[in-house]
mmCIF file of C-alpha atoms and ligand atoms in Angstrom:
data_model
loop_
_atom_site.group_PDB
_atom_site.id
_atom_site.type_symbol
_atom_site.label_atom_id
_atom_site.label_comp_id
_atom_site.label_asym_id
_atom_site.label_seq_id
_atom_site.Cartn_x
_atom_site.Cartn_y
_atom_site.Cartn_z
ATOM 1 C CA THR S 508 -68.078 -88.070 5.960
ATOM 2 C CA THR S 509 -71.390 -87.936 4.191
ATOM 3 C CA THR S 510 -74.185 -90.418 4.678
ATOM 4 C CA PRO S 511 -76.115 -91.920 1.756
ATOM 5 C CA GLU S 512 -79.363 -90.224 2.732
ATOM 6 C CA MET S 513 -77.791 -86.808 2.317
ATOM 7 C CA ASP S 514 -79.027 -85.340 -0.913
ATOM 8 C CA GLU S 515 -76.823 -83.677 -3.474
ATOM 9 C CA LYS S 516 -78.043 -80.210 -2.702
ATOM 10 C CA LEU S 517 -77.048 -80.617 0.906
ATOM 11 C CA ILE S 518 -73.640 -81.992 -0.010
ATOM 12 C CA GLU S 519 -73.135 -78.961 -2.225
ATOM 13 C CA ARG S 520 -74.133 -76.644 0.615
ATOM 14 C CA ILE S 521 -71.614 -78.072 3.051
ATOM 15 C CA SER S 522 -68.884 -78.926 0.575
ATOM 16 C CA LYS S 523 -66.967 -75.702 1.064
ATOM 17 C CA HIS S 524 -67.477 -75.297 4.785
ATOM 18 C CA PRO S 525 -64.508 -76.754 6.678
ATOM 19 C CA CYS S 526 -66.466 -77.195 9.905
ATOM 20 C CA TYR S 527 -69.526 -78.882 8.416
ATOM 21 C CA SER S 528 -67.709 -81.205 6.053
ATOM 22 C CA GLU S 529 -64.788 -83.281 7.167
ATOM 23 C CA GLU S 530 -63.540 -83.525 3.591
ATOM 24 C CA ALA S 531 -63.745 -79.779 3.105
ATOM 25 C CA HIS S 532 -61.583 -79.045 6.095
ATOM 26 C CA HIS S 533 -58.465 -80.194 4.273
ATOM 27 C CA HIS S 534 -59.070 -77.849 1.357
ATOM 28 C CA TYR S 535 -61.104 -74.864 2.458
ATOM 29 C CA ALA S 536 -60.344 -72.210 4.976
ATOM 30 C CA ARG S 537 -62.459 -70.046 7.215
ATOM 31 C CA MET S 538 -61.862 -66.803 8.954
ATOM 32 C CA HIS S 539 -63.386 -65.251 12.018
ATOM 33 C CA VAL S 540 -63.673 -61.570 12.744
ATOM 34 C CA ALA S 541 -63.965 -60.452 16.343
ATOM 35 C CA VAL S 542 -66.554 -57.685 16.252
ATOM 36 C CA ALA S 543 -68.909 -58.664 19.094
ATOM 37 C CA PRO S 544 -67.545 -57.925 22.572
ATOM 38 C CA ALA S 545 -70.649 -58.022 24.802
ATOM 39 C CA CYS S 546 -72.397 -61.081 26.175
ATOM 40 C CA ASN S 547 -75.884 -61.601 27.571
ATOM 41 C CA ILE S 548 -75.240 -64.641 29.755
ATOM 42 C CA GLN S 549 -72.505 -65.744 32.142
ATOM 43 C CA CYS S 550 -71.188 -69.255 31.639
ATOM 44 C CA ASN S 551 -69.377 -70.508 34.697
ATOM 45 C CA TYR S 552 -66.434 -71.630 32.587
ATOM 46 C CA CYS S 553 -65.963 -68.278 30.883
ATOM 47 C CA ASN S 554 -63.354 -65.764 31.807
ATOM 48 C CA ARG S 555 -64.459 -62.539 30.127
ATOM 49 C CA LYS S 556 -60.927 -61.414 29.503
ATOM 50 C CA TYR S 557 -60.732 -64.025 26.744
ATOM 51 C CA ASP S 558 -62.723 -65.101 23.692
ATOM 52 C CA CYS S 559 -66.116 -66.778 24.101
ATOM 53 C CA ALA S 560 -65.317 -70.288 25.273
ATOM 54 C CA ASN S 561 -68.324 -71.712 23.444
ATOM 55 C CA GLU S 562 -66.831 -71.575 20.000
ATOM 56 C CA SER S 563 -63.264 -70.567 20.557
ATOM 57 C CA ARG S 564 -60.038 -71.627 22.058
ATOM 58 C CA PRO S 565 -60.013 -70.647 25.727
ATOM 59 C CA GLY S 566 -57.292 -68.342 26.966
ATOM 60 C CA VAL S 567 -56.978 -66.396 23.728
ATOM 61 C CA VAL S 568 -57.582 -62.665 23.365
ATOM 62 C CA SER S 569 -58.648 -61.707 19.863
ATOM 63 C CA GLU S 570 -58.179 -58.310 18.326
ATOM 64 C CA LEU S 571 -61.483 -56.441 18.400
ATOM 65 C CA LEU S 572 -62.453 -54.726 15.130
ATOM 66 C CA THR S 573 -65.230 -52.412 13.975
ATOM 67 C CA PRO S 574 -67.497 -53.843 11.228
ATOM 68 C CA GLU S 575 -65.712 -51.655 8.663
ATOM 69 C CA GLU S 576 -62.285 -52.839 9.768
ATOM 70 C CA ALA S 577 -63.549 -56.415 9.724
ATOM 71 C CA ALA S 578 -64.789 -56.068 6.152
ATOM 72 C CA HIS S 579 -61.448 -54.566 5.149
ATOM 73 C CA LYS S 580 -59.679 -57.538 6.700
ATOM 74 C CA VAL S 581 -61.957 -60.046 4.965
ATOM 75 C CA LEU S 582 -61.312 -58.471 1.565
ATOM 76 C CA VAL S 583 -57.550 -58.503 2.101
ATOM 77 C CA ILE S 584 -57.547 -62.131 3.215
ATOM 78 C CA ALA S 585 -59.940 -63.324 0.509
ATOM 79 C CA GLY S 586 -57.508 -61.832 -2.017
ATOM 80 C CA LYS S 587 -54.540 -63.639 -0.485
ATOM 81 C CA ILE S 588 -56.016 -67.025 0.424
ATOM 82 C CA PRO S 589 -58.151 -68.309 -2.459
ATOM 83 C CA GLN S 590 -59.452 -71.305 -0.462
ATOM 84 C CA MET S 591 -61.129 -68.875 1.913
ATOM 85 C CA THR S 592 -64.803 -69.777 1.660
ATOM 86 C CA VAL S 593 -66.405 -68.969 5.013
ATOM 87 C CA LEU S 594 -66.594 -65.953 7.252
ATOM 88 C CA GLY S 595 -67.740 -66.548 10.821
ATOM 89 C CA VAL S 596 -68.669 -64.128 13.573
ATOM 90 C CA ALA S 597 -68.147 -66.016 16.799
ATOM 91 C CA GLY S 598 -67.093 -63.513 19.396
ATOM 92 C CA PRO S 599 -65.243 -62.495 21.411
ATOM 93 C CA GLY S 600 -68.617 -62.315 23.255
ATOM 94 C CA ASP S 601 -71.974 -63.406 21.864
ATOM 95 C CA PRO S 602 -72.609 -62.122 18.325
ATOM 96 C CA LEU S 603 -76.345 -61.719 18.952
ATOM 97 C CA ALA S 604 -75.722 -59.671 22.088
ATOM 98 C CA ASN S 605 -74.135 -57.204 19.620
ATOM 99 C CA PRO S 606 -76.652 -57.395 16.777
ATOM 100 C CA GLU S 607 -75.851 -54.063 15.151
ATOM 101 C CA LYS S 608 -72.122 -54.767 14.927
ATOM 102 C CA THR S 609 -72.612 -58.370 13.856
ATOM 103 C CA PHE S 610 -75.206 -57.716 11.150
ATOM 104 C CA ARG S 611 -73.429 -54.626 9.853
ATOM 105 C CA THR S 612 -70.348 -56.818 9.360
ATOM 106 C CA PHE S 613 -72.356 -59.459 7.497
ATOM 107 C CA GLU S 614 -74.041 -56.802 5.357
ATOM 108 C CA LEU S 615 -70.712 -55.329 4.301
ATOM 109 C CA ILE S 616 -69.291 -58.741 3.386
ATOM 110 C CA ALA S 617 -72.452 -59.819 1.541
ATOM 111 C CA ASP S 618 -72.191 -56.620 -0.454
ATOM 112 C CA LYS S 619 -68.434 -56.602 -1.191
ATOM 113 C CA ALA S 620 -67.631 -60.333 -1.287
ATOM 114 C CA PRO S 621 -70.890 -62.111 -2.128
ATOM 115 C CA ASP S 622 -69.214 -65.502 -2.760
ATOM 116 C CA ILE S 623 -68.172 -65.897 0.839
ATOM 117 C CA LYS S 624 -70.524 -68.004 2.960
ATOM 118 C CA LEU S 625 -71.649 -66.451 6.209
ATOM 119 C CA CYS S 626 -71.537 -68.319 9.489
ATOM 120 C CA LEU S 627 -72.722 -67.264 12.927
ATOM 121 C CA SER S 628 -72.139 -68.690 16.380
ATOM 122 C CA THR S 629 -74.317 -67.937 19.363
ATOM 123 C CA ASN S 630 -75.441 -69.092 22.776
ATOM 124 C CA GLY S 631 -78.938 -68.997 21.236
ATOM 125 C CA LEU S 632 -80.615 -66.643 23.692
ATOM 126 C CA MET S 633 -81.536 -64.080 21.021
ATOM 127 C CA LEU S 634 -81.804 -66.339 17.990
ATOM 128 C CA THR S 635 -85.572 -66.261 17.453
ATOM 129 C CA GLU S 636 -85.547 -62.463 17.799
ATOM 130 C CA HIS S 637 -83.116 -62.179 14.894
ATOM 131 C CA ILE S 638 -84.155 -65.075 12.678
ATOM 132 C CA ASP S 639 -85.649 -62.827 9.978
ATOM 133 C CA ARG S 640 -82.447 -60.846 9.628
ATOM 134 C CA ILE S 641 -80.431 -64.075 9.516
ATOM 135 C CA LYS S 642 -82.620 -65.328 6.674
ATOM 136 C CA GLN S 643 -82.492 -62.020 4.835
ATOM 137 C CA LEU S 644 -78.709 -62.030 4.879
ATOM 138 C CA ASN S 645 -78.549 -65.616 3.609
ATOM 139 C CA ILE S 646 -76.560 -66.793 6.605
ATOM 140 C CA ASP S 647 -76.479 -70.483 5.824
ATOM 141 C CA HIS S 648 -74.694 -71.874 8.880
ATOM 142 C CA VAL S 649 -75.471 -71.197 12.528
ATOM 143 C CA THR S 650 -73.864 -72.761 15.582
ATOM 144 C CA ILE S 651 -75.707 -72.845 18.904
ATOM 145 C CA THR S 652 -73.821 -73.810 22.030
ATOM 146 C CA LEU S 653 -76.225 -75.940 24.004
ATOM 147 C CA ASN S 654 -74.798 -77.747 26.995
ATOM 148 C CA THR S 655 -77.916 -79.144 28.613
ATOM 149 C CA ILE S 656 -81.688 -79.421 28.270
ATOM 150 C CA ASP S 657 -82.227 -79.668 32.038
ATOM 151 C CA PRO S 658 -82.578 -76.340 33.928
ATOM 152 C CA GLU S 659 -81.198 -77.914 37.124
ATOM 153 C CA ILE S 660 -77.970 -78.780 35.306
ATOM 154 C CA GLY S 661 -78.159 -75.428 33.544
ATOM 155 C CA ALA S 662 -78.112 -73.655 36.901
ATOM 156 C CA GLN S 663 -74.709 -75.236 37.560
ATOM 157 C CA ILE S 664 -73.354 -74.083 34.198
ATOM 158 C CA TYR S 665 -74.802 -70.561 33.896
ATOM 159 C CA SER S 666 -74.674 -68.078 36.721
ATOM 160 C CA TRP S 667 -77.013 -65.560 35.088
ATOM 161 C CA VAL S 668 -78.987 -64.811 31.924
ATOM 162 C CA HIS S 669 -79.829 -61.276 30.870
ATOM 163 C CA TYR S 670 -83.052 -61.251 28.909
ATOM 164 C CA LYS S 671 -85.358 -58.337 28.074
ATOM 165 C CA ARG S 672 -83.649 -55.915 30.441
ATOM 166 C CA LYS S 673 -83.724 -58.249 33.414
ATOM 167 C CA ARG S 674 -81.112 -60.492 34.955
ATOM 168 C CA TYR S 675 -82.243 -64.002 35.942
ATOM 169 C CA ARG S 676 -80.183 -66.313 38.111
ATOM 170 C CA GLY S 677 -80.099 -70.013 38.869
ATOM 171 C CA VAL S 678 -82.771 -72.360 37.552
ATOM 172 C CA GLU S 679 -84.960 -69.436 36.482
ATOM 173 C CA GLY S 680 -82.259 -68.041 34.213
ATOM 174 C CA ALA S 681 -81.259 -71.433 32.862
ATOM 175 C CA LYS S 682 -84.875 -72.218 32.031
ATOM 176 C CA ILE S 683 -85.208 -69.115 29.875
ATOM 177 C CA LEU S 684 -81.936 -69.811 28.062
ATOM 178 C CA LEU S 685 -82.698 -73.485 27.436
ATOM 179 C CA GLU S 686 -86.172 -72.769 26.083
ATOM 180 C CA LYS S 687 -84.831 -70.059 23.810
ATOM 181 C CA GLN S 688 -82.066 -72.322 22.524
ATOM 182 C CA LEU S 689 -84.480 -75.080 21.510
ATOM 183 C CA GLU S 690 -86.891 -72.571 19.976
ATOM 184 C CA GLY S 691 -83.953 -71.104 18.065
ATOM 185 C CA LEU S 692 -82.961 -74.516 16.768
ATOM 186 C CA GLN S 693 -86.515 -75.115 15.588
ATOM 187 C CA ALA S 694 -86.638 -71.713 13.894
ATOM 188 C CA LEU S 695 -83.423 -72.503 12.013
ATOM 189 C CA LYS S 696 -84.854 -75.810 10.891
ATOM 190 C CA GLU S 697 -88.004 -74.109 9.615
ATOM 191 C CA ALA S 698 -85.867 -71.567 7.772
ATOM 192 C CA ASP S 699 -83.759 -74.389 6.267
ATOM 193 C CA ILE S 700 -80.557 -73.019 7.790
ATOM 194 C CA LEU S 701 -77.941 -75.626 8.702
ATOM 195 C CA CYS S 702 -77.337 -75.804 12.408
ATOM 196 C CA LYS S 703 -74.387 -77.195 14.269
ATOM 197 C CA VAL S 704 -74.714 -77.632 18.017
ATOM 198 C CA ASN S 705 -71.668 -77.279 20.242
ATOM 199 C CA SER S 706 -71.786 -78.831 23.697
ATOM 200 C CA VAL S 707 -69.011 -78.226 26.177
ATOM 201 C CA MET S 708 -68.416 -81.456 28.075
ATOM 202 C CA ILE S 709 -67.964 -80.755 31.792
ATOM 203 C CA PRO S 710 -67.112 -83.872 33.824
ATOM 204 C CA GLY S 711 -69.439 -84.428 36.773
ATOM 205 C CA ILE S 712 -71.897 -81.822 35.492
ATOM 206 C CA ASN S 713 -73.252 -82.635 32.036
ATOM 207 C CA ASP S 714 -71.133 -85.562 30.807
ATOM 208 C CA GLN S 715 -73.734 -88.242 31.550
ATOM 209 C CA HIS S 716 -76.474 -86.048 30.125
ATOM 210 C CA LEU S 717 -75.023 -85.334 26.687
ATOM 211 C CA VAL S 718 -76.643 -88.369 25.068
ATOM 212 C CA GLU S 719 -79.999 -86.842 26.011
ATOM 213 C CA VAL S 720 -78.925 -83.491 24.618
ATOM 214 C CA ASN S 721 -77.935 -85.276 21.429
ATOM 215 C CA LYS S 722 -81.379 -86.861 21.165
ATOM 216 C CA ALA S 723 -83.182 -83.561 21.738
ATOM 217 C CA ILE S 724 -81.220 -81.666 19.115
ATOM 218 C CA ARG S 725 -81.477 -84.477 16.605
ATOM 219 C CA GLU S 726 -85.263 -84.512 16.967
ATOM 220 C CA ARG S 727 -85.258 -80.806 16.222
ATOM 221 C CA GLY S 728 -83.200 -81.170 13.083
ATOM 222 C CA ALA S 729 -79.670 -80.150 14.073
ATOM 223 C CA PHE S 730 -77.267 -81.106 11.301
ATOM 224 C CA LEU S 731 -74.118 -81.741 13.283
ATOM 225 C CA HIS S 732 -73.170 -82.187 16.932
ATOM 226 C CA ASN S 733 -69.787 -81.065 18.184
ATOM 227 C CA ILE S 734 -69.029 -82.207 21.718
ATOM 228 C CA MET S 735 -65.993 -80.237 22.834
ATOM 229 C CA PRO S 736 -63.909 -80.742 25.943
ATOM 230 C CA LEU S 737 -63.922 -78.101 28.643
ATOM 231 C CA ILE S 738 -60.406 -76.742 28.588
ATOM 232 C CA SER S 739 -59.558 -75.420 31.995
ATOM 233 C CA ALA S 740 -56.005 -74.375 32.552
ATOM 234 C CA PRO S 741 -54.765 -72.198 35.393
ATOM 235 C CA GLU S 742 -53.309 -69.682 32.938
ATOM 236 C CA HIS S 743 -56.822 -68.920 31.679
ATOM 237 C CA GLY S 744 -57.530 -67.312 35.022
ATOM 238 C CA THR S 745 -60.242 -68.016 37.546
ATOM 239 C CA HIS S 746 -63.448 -69.243 36.046
ATOM 240 C CA PHE S 747 -66.500 -67.789 37.702
ATOM 241 C CA GLY S 748 -68.231 -70.751 39.284
ATOM 242 C CA LEU S 749 -66.155 -73.708 38.205
ATOM 243 C CA THR S 750 -62.837 -73.071 39.892
ATOM 244 C CA GLY S 751 -60.873 -76.298 40.065
ATOM 245 C CA GLN S 752 -63.144 -77.989 37.535
ATOM 246 C CA ARG S 753 -61.215 -80.404 35.337
ATOM 247 C CA GLY S 754 -61.812 -81.034 31.667
ATOM 248 C CA PRO S 755 -62.514 -84.517 30.277
ATOM 249 C CA THR S 756 -59.722 -86.869 29.239
ATOM 250 C CA GLY S 757 -59.481 -87.779 25.563
ATOM 251 C CA LYS S 758 -60.874 -91.203 26.376
ATOM 252 C CA GLU S 759 -63.904 -89.804 28.215
ATOM 253 C CA LEU S 760 -64.612 -87.424 25.355
ATOM 254 C CA LYS S 761 -64.413 -90.155 22.745
ATOM 255 C CA GLU S 762 -66.694 -92.396 24.786
ATOM 256 C CA VAL S 763 -69.445 -89.784 24.889
ATOM 257 C CA GLN S 764 -68.971 -88.989 21.196
ATOM 258 C CA ASP S 765 -69.247 -92.704 20.398
ATOM 259 C CA ASN S 766 -72.390 -93.063 22.509
ATOM 260 C CA CYS S 767 -74.006 -90.328 20.447
ATOM 261 C CA SER S 768 -72.677 -91.229 17.032
ATOM 262 C CA GLY S 769 -75.178 -94.002 16.381
ATOM 263 C CA ASN S 770 -77.698 -91.248 16.213
ATOM 264 C CA MET S 771 -76.321 -88.506 14.040
ATOM 265 C CA LYS S 772 -73.288 -86.903 12.484
ATOM 266 C CA MET S 773 -70.704 -85.945 15.066
ATOM 267 C CA MET S 774 -67.999 -83.399 14.430
ATOM 268 C CA ARG S 775 -64.648 -84.787 15.465
ATOM 269 C CA HIS S 776 -62.305 -82.450 13.660
ATOM 270 C CA CYS S 777 -63.070 -79.303 15.675
ATOM 271 C CA ARG S 778 -59.952 -77.380 16.673
ATOM 272 C CA GLN S 779 -61.634 -74.843 18.959
ATOM 273 C CA CYS S 780 -60.340 -71.908 17.030
ATOM 274 C CA ARG S 781 -59.955 -68.317 18.124
ATOM 275 C CA ALA S 782 -62.494 -65.555 17.479
ATOM 276 C CA ASP S 783 -60.108 -64.028 14.935
ATOM 277 C CA ALA S 784 -58.877 -67.309 13.432
ATOM 278 C CA VAL S 785 -57.673 -67.365 9.835
ATOM 279 C CA GLY S 786 -56.831 -70.394 7.716
ATOM 280 C CA LEU S 787 -57.536 -74.105 7.539
ATOM 281 C CA LEU S 788 -58.870 -75.669 10.727
ATOM 282 C CA GLY S 789 -55.915 -76.447 12.922
ATOM 283 C CA GLU S 790 -53.766 -73.850 11.210
ATOM 284 C CA ASP S 791 -53.556 -70.394 12.722
ATOM 285 C CA ARG S 792 -52.583 -67.523 10.475
ATOM 286 C CA SER S 793 -54.258 -64.830 12.546
ATOM 287 C CA GLN S 794 -50.964 -63.144 13.365
ATOM 288 C CA GLU S 795 -50.262 -62.534 9.668
ATOM 289 C CA PHE S 796 -53.376 -60.397 9.498
ATOM 290 C CA THR S 797 -53.399 -58.229 12.576
ATOM 291 C CA LYS S 798 -54.936 -54.798 12.204
ATOM 292 C CA ASP S 799 -51.724 -52.892 11.572
ATOM 293 C CA LYS S 800 -50.724 -55.461 8.939
ATOM 294 C CA PHE S 801 -53.968 -55.758 6.961
ATOM 295 C CA MET S 802 -54.448 -51.967 7.000
ATOM 296 C CA GLU S 803 -51.121 -51.635 5.292
ATOM 297 C CA MET S 804 -51.536 -54.519 2.851
ATOM 298 C CA ALA S 805 -54.428 -53.089 0.862
ATOM 299 C CA PRO S 806 -55.370 -49.570 1.895
ATOM 300 C CA GLU S 807 -57.754 -49.390 -1.064
ATOM 301 C CA TYR S 808 -60.194 -51.629 0.800
ATOM 302 C CA ASN S 809 -60.479 -49.160 3.634
ATOM 303 C CA LEU S 810 -64.230 -48.498 3.988
HETATM 304 FE FE1 SF4 E 1532 -68.436 -66.371 27.812
HETATM 305 FE FE2 SF4 E 1532 -70.577 -67.959 27.705
HETATM 306 FE FE3 SF4 E 1532 -70.788 -65.422 26.895
HETATM 307 FE FE4 SF4 E 1532 -69.356 -67.166 25.442
HETATM 308 S S1 SF4 E 1532 -71.592 -67.239 25.824
HETATM 309 S S2 SF4 E 1532 -68.720 -65.043 26.011
HETATM 310 S S3 SF4 E 1532 -68.479 -68.505 27.040
HETATM 311 S S4 SF4 E 1532 -70.335 -66.119 28.985
HETATM 312 FE FE1 SF4 E 1533 -68.454 -71.215 11.755
HETATM 313 FE FE2 SF4 E 1533 -67.615 -72.163 14.092
HETATM 314 FE FE3 SF4 E 1533 -66.503 -73.021 11.870
HETATM 315 FE FE4 SF4 E 1533 -66.071 -70.546 12.735
HETATM 316 S S1 SF4 E 1533 -65.400 -72.442 13.705
HETATM 317 S S2 SF4 E 1533 -66.490 -71.127 10.648
HETATM 318 S S3 SF4 E 1533 -68.079 -70.010 13.605
HETATM 319 S S4 SF4 E 1533 -68.652 -73.338 12.479
#
């Protein structure tokens, strides 16, 4: 839904992005390519065997591609699904912990399929370091996963943060991450790049605090807030520090979303898609375009 104060230019910018516009998500599709395996932090709810739990569906293992394979895949899919408007790099680790792979992928797509909008998801630790490259490549949508603005709470969510060749633990690590996330958000605002903030709701840890998070990100110009439930299921394996942690009920999630919604746009149509998702939100066509299949479909796109 759009609000009256949104100007036409902004509506145009989000109108083909299924995650940023609720209307668009019925008509336009997005795809993810999994090119970024490494991560620079350790979230306590993340099991590294699976896709980054900050943007993706937990418990899913995406097929890792090189930037060239990813570009090949994008060209094949763009030819087959005309509603495909957005390409996102969202994992399986943190895209900005793999800057060469991530930006090489974006460069190839910008060059070969310039109509496709570029979207990036990150934990935010390295955002300010790469903001110039993000601007240069015309990446118009960035998601930061920001679960707290309080380092004490952060210490319960993140077990370590690897920054500038050093590993920081506890409150010290959380403090660095949280500062960098807010600086990153500000840098996006200054660059006029639309920013969505994801927050993973963890009962007993940050649930009561998310209204404050909402206020902080709104003040810094975030466009959309997506509060997502922690999904913890035994089949996802042991989570590092949050073993036995439950996720919120639907009612608890809605309550927090409602408490924030007086303040800004909330995303309520998120489907927590996989790092190699293809299709409309809520629809998963990733298995139609696995590596062996897309390689065969259009060998002429092989880079
Ligand atoms: Fe896992 Fe967190 Fe890194 Fe995502 S940002 S891959 S959830 S540790
Ligand atoms: Fe971008 Fe996230 Fe939507 Fe993927 S799911 S297109 S990374 S906002």
